[in-house]
Coordinates of C-alpha atoms and ligand atoms in Angstrom, one line a residue:
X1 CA -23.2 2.8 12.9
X2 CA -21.8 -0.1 14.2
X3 CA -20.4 0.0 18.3
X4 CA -16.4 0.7 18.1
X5 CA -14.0 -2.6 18.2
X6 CA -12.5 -3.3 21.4
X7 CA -9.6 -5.7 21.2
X8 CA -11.4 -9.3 21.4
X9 CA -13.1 -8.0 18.1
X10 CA -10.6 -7.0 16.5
X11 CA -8.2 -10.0 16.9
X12 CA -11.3 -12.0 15.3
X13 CA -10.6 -9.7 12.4
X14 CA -7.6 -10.1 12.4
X15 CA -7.1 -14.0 12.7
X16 CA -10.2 -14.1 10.0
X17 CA -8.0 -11.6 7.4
X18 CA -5.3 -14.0 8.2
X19 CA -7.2 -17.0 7.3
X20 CA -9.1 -15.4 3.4
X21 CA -5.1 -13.9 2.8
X22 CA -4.0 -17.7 3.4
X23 CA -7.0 -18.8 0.5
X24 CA -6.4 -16.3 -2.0
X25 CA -2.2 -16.3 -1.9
X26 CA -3.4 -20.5 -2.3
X27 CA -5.4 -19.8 -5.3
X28 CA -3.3 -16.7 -6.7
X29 CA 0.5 -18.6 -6.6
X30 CA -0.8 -21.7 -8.2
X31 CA -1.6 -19.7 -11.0
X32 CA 1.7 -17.7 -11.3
X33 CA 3.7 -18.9 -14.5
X34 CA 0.6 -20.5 -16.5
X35 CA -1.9 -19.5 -18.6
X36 CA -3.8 -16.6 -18.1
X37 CA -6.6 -14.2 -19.6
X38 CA -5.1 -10.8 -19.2
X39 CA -6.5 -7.5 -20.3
X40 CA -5.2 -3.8 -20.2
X41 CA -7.7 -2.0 -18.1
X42 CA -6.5 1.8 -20.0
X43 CA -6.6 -0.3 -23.4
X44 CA -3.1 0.7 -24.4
X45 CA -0.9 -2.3 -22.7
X46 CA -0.4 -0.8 -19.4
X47 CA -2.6 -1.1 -16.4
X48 CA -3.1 -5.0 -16.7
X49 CA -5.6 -7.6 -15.1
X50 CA -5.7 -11.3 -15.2
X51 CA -8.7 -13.5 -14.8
X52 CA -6.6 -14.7 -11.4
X53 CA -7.5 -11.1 -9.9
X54 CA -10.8 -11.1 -10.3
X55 CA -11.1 -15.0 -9.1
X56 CA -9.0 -13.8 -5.8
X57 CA -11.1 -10.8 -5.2
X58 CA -14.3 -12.7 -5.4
X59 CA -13.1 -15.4 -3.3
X60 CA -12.1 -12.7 -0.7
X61 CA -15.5 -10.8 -1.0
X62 CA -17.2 -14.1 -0.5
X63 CA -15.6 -15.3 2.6
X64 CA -15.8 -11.8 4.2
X65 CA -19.4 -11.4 3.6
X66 CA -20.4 -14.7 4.8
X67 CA -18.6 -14.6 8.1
X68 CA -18.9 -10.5 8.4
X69 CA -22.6 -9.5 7.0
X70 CA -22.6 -6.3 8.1
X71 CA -18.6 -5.2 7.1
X72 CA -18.3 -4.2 3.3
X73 CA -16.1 -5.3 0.9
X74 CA -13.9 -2.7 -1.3
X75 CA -11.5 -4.7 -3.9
X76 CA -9.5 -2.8 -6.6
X77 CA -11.7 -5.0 -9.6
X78 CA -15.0 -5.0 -10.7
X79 CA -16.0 -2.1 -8.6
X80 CA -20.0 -1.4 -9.1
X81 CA -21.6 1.4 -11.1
X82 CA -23.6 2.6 -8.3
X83 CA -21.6 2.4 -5.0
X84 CA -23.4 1.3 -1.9
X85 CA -23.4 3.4 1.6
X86 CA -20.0 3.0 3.1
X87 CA -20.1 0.5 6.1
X88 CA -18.3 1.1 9.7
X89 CA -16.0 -2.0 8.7
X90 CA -14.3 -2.0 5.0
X91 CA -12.1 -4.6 3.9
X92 CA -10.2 -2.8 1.7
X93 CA -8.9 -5.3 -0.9
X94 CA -6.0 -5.9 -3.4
X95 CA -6.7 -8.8 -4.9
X96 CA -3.1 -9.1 -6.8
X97 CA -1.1 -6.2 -6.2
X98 CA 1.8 -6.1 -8.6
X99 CA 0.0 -7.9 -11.7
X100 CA 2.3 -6.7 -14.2
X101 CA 5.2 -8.5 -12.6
X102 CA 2.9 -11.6 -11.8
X103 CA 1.6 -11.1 -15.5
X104 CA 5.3 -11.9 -16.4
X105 CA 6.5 -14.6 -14.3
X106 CA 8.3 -12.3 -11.3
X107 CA 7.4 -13.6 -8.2
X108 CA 7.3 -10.0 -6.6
X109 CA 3.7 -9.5 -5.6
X110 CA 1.2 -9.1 -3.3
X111 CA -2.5 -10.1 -2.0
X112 CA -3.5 -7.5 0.4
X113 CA -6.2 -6.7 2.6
X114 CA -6.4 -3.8 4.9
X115 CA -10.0 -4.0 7.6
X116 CA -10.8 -0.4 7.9
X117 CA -12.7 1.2 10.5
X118 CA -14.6 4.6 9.6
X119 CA -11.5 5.4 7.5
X120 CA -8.8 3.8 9.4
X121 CA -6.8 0.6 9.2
X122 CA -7.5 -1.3 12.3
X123 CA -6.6 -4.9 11.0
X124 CA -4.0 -6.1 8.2
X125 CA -3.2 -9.4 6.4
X126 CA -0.7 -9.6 3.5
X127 CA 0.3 -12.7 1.9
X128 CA 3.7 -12.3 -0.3
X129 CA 5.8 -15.2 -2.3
X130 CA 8.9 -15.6 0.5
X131 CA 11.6 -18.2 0.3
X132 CA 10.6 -19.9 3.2
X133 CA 8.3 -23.1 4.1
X134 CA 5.7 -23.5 1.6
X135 CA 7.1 -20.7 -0.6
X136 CA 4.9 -17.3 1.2
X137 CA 4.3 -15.7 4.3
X138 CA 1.9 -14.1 5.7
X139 CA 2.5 -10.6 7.2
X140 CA -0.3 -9.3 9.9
X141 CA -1.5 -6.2 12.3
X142 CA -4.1 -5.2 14.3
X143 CA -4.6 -1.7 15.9
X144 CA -2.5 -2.0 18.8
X145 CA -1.3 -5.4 18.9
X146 CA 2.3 -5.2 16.7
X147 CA 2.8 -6.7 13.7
X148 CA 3.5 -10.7 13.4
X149 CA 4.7 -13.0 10.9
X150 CA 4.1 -15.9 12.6
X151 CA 5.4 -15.7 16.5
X152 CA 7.8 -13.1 14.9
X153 CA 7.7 -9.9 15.9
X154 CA 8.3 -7.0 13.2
X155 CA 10.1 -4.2 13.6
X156 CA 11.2 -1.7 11.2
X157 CA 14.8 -0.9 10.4
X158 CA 16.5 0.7 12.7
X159 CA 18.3 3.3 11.7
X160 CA 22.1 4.1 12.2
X161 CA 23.4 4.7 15.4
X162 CA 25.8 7.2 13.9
X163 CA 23.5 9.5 11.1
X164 CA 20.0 8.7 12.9
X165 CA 18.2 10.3 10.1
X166 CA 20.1 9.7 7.0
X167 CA 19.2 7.2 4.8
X168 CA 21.9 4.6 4.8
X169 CA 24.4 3.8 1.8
X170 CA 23.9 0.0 1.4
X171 CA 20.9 -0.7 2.9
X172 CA 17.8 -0.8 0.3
X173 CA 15.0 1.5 -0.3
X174 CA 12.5 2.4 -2.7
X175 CA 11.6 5.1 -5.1
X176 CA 8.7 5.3 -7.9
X177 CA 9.9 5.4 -11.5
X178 CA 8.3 8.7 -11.9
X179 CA 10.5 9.9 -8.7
X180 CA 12.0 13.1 -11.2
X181 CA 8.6 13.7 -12.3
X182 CA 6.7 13.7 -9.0
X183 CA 9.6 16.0 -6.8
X184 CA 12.3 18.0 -7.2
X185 CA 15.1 16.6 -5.2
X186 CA 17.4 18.4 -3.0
X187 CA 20.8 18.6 -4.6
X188 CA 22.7 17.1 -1.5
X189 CA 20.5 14.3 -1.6
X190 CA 20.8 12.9 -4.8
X191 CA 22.7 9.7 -4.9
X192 CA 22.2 9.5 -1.2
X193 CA 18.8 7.9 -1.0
X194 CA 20.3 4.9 0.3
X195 CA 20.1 1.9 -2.6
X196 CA 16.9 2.7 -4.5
X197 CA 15.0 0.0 -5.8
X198 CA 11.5 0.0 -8.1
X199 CA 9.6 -3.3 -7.3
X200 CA 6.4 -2.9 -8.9
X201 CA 4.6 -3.9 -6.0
X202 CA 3.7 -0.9 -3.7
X203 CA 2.1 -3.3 -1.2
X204 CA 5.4 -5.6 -1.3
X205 CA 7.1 -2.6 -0.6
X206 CA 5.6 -1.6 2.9
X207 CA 5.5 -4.6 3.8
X208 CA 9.4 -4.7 3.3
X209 CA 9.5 -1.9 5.4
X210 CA 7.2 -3.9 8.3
X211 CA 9.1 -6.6 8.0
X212 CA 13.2 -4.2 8.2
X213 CA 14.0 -5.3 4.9
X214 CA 13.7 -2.0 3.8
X215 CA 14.8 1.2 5.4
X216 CA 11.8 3.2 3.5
X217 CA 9.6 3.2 0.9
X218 CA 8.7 6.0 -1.6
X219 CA 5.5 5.0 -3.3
X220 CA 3.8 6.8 -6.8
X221 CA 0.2 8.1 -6.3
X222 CA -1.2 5.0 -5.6
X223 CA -4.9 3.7 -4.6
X224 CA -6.5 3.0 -0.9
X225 CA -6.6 -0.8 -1.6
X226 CA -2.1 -0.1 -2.1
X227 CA -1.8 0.6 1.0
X228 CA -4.9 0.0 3.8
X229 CA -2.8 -3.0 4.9
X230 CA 1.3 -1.2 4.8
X231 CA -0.1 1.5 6.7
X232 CA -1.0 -0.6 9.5
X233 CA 2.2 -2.8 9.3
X234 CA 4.3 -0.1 9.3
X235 CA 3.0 1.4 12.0
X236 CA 2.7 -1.7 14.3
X237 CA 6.4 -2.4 13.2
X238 CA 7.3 1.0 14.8
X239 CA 7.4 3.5 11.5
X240 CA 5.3 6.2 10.3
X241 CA 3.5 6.8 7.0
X242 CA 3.9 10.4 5.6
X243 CA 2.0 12.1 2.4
X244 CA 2.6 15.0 0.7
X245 CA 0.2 17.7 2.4
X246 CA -2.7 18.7 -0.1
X247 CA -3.6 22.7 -0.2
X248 CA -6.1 22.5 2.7
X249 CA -3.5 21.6 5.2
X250 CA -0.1 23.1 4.2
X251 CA 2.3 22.9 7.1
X252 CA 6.2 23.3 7.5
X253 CA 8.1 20.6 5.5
X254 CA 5.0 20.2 3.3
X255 CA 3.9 16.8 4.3
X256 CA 1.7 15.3 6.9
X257 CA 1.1 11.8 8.8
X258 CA -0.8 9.2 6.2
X259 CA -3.2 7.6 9.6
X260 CA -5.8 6.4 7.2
X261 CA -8.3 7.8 4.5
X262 CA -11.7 9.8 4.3
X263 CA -11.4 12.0 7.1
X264 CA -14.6 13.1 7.3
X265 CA -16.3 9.8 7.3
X266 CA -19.8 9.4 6.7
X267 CA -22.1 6.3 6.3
X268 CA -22.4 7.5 2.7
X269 CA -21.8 6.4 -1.1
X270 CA -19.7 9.9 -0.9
X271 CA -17.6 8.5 1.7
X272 CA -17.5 4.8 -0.5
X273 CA -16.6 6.8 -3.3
X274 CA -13.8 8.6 -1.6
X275 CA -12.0 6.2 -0.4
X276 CA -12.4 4.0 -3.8
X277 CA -11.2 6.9 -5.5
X278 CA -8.3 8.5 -2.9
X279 CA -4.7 8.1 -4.4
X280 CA -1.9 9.2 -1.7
X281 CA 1.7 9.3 -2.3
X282 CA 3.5 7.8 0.8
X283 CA 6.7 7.9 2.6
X284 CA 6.6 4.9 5.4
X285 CA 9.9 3.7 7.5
X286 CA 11.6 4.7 10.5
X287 CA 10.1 8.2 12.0
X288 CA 14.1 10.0 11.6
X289 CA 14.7 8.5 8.3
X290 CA 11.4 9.2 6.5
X291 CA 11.3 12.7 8.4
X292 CA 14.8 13.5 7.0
X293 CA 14.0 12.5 3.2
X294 CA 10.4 14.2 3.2
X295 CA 12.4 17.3 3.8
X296 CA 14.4 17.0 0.4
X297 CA 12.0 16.1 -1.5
X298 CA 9.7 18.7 -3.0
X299 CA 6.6 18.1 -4.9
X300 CA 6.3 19.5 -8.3
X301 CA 3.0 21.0 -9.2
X302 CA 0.3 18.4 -10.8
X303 CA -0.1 20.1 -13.6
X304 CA 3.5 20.7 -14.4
X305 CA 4.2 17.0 -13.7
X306 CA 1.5 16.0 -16.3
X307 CA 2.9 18.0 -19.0
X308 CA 6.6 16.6 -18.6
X309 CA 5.8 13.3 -18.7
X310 CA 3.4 13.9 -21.8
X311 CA 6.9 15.5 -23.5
X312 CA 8.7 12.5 -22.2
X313 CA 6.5 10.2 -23.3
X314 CA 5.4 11.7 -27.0
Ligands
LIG1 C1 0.3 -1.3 -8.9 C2 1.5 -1.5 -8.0 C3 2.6 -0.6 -8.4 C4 2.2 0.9 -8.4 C5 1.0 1.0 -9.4 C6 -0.2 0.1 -8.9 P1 -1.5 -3.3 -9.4 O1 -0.8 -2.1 -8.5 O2 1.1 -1.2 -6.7 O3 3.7 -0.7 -7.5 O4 3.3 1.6 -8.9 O5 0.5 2.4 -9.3 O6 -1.2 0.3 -9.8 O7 -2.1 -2.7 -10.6 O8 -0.4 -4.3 -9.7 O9 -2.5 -3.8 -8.4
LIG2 CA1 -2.3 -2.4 -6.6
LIG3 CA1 -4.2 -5.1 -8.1

């Protein structure tokens, strides 16, 4: 076990995340619109890769292991058969998150990497297509030091002086596709989720909340490497991050703070394991807003989920 960060080390991080974001978003956006070797990773047209995510992930993996030795890399692509002992320091990678719109020419997507330490998100970097200067930004975090594009600080959205916790008619947030399959949503609520959007980008979408574009996000079940980074942003713009509660830790209003992942870390291909396999469903924005929807929105049982979306889908 590596010594814990103090705050010189992990500004290194930081500035070093910024700089291998900066590379891959490079490499990944003068890609976007030409040609491309893509693949369906389930076989049946969904779940896409591209030659450009596995270039951008090995360019990442690269630069982190030649400056950082000792840190390991976790990247959504190519993951090995046998997984190593986890390290203290995981850069938790997304080498294109939002591939299917990238796949088709919409320039809403994501390269993401999240730095955590045992478990938790300590250092962020995530590089989006943005209308400004050279066409992207860069969005970043550490553990204590805010979130920053540029000299800018982030904040989330603040919410309405008036309704404090109510999501907001005309300001935007975001809901999965498979919102009606996922919770049963409380009757007064419906309609008044502020205006939903789906992006296809789950990264994009925290980031949108970081950055008070959003009011919240309501991601699907999504992977470690979807959210390592918003997790951090959000928090450092002022938000939380909320999950559904799982059956160990049931408590009122069913869902609980989303800090980080592998809560019982261990220098172990377990722990590795966990974390590459850990899919969490998160709520991120302001603490009243994403308070007040988590309380209308109740999960439907796994099981039950899976066989309404096998009818819908038949
Ligand atoms: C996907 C995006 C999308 C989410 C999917 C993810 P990918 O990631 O984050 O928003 O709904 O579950 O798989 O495949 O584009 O990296
Ligand atoms: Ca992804
Ligand atoms: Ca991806």
């Amino acid at each position: 076990m590596t010594a814990p960060h103090d705050d010189a080390a992990l500004a290194e991080i930081e500035l070093f995340a910024i700089e291998v974001v900066n590379a891959a978003g490079k490499l990944v956006s003068s890609r976007f619109g030409g040609d491309m070797d893509v693949e369906s990773k389930d076989g049946n047209g969904a779940n896409l890769v591209t030659d450009v995510d596995r270039t951008s992930q090995s360019l990442i993996a690269e630069m982190v292991q030649e400056r950082f030795p000792g840190h390991m890399v976790l990247g959504e692509e190519d993951a090995p058969k046998d997984e190593p002992d986890a390290r203290d320091y995981i850069w938790c990678v997304d080498p294109i998150d939002g591939t299917t719109n990238f796949v088709n020419g919409h320039p809403v997507y994501a390269v993401s990497i999240g730095v955590l330490y045992r478990g938790e998100p300590v250092a962020a970097a995530v590089w989006t297509p943005w209308p400004a200067d050279g066409g992207y930004e860069v969005m970043h975090a550490r553990k204590g030091g805010g979130a920053w594009i540029g000299d800018r600080k982030l904040a989330v959205k603040k919410p309405s002086a008036k309704e404090p916790h109510r999501p907001k008619r005309g300001w935007l947030s975001t809901i999965p596709g498979s919102l009606r399959f996922m919770f049963k949503v409380d009757r007064a609520a419906r309609g008044n989720l502020g205006e939903p959007r789906t992006t296809g980008s789950a990264v994009y979408e925290m980031a949108m909340v970081a950055r008070g574009v959003l009011q919240y996000a309501l991601t699907g079940a999504v992977f470690s490497w979807d959210l390592a980074a918003g997790i951090l942003l959000v928090k450092e713009a002022g938000g939380i991050v909320l999950t559904p509660a799982g059956p160990a830790d049931r408590v009122a209003g069913g869902w609980v703070m989303l800090d980080g992942f592998s809560p019982g870390f261990e220098n172990t291909q377990e722990t590795t394991k966990a974390i590459r396999g850990a899919r969490n469903v998160a709520l991120a924005g302001a603490p009243e807003v994403v308070w007040f929807v988590s309380r209308r929105l109740k999960r439907r049982r796994y099981g039950r989920v899976r066989r309404r979306m096998r009818r819908w889908f038949r």
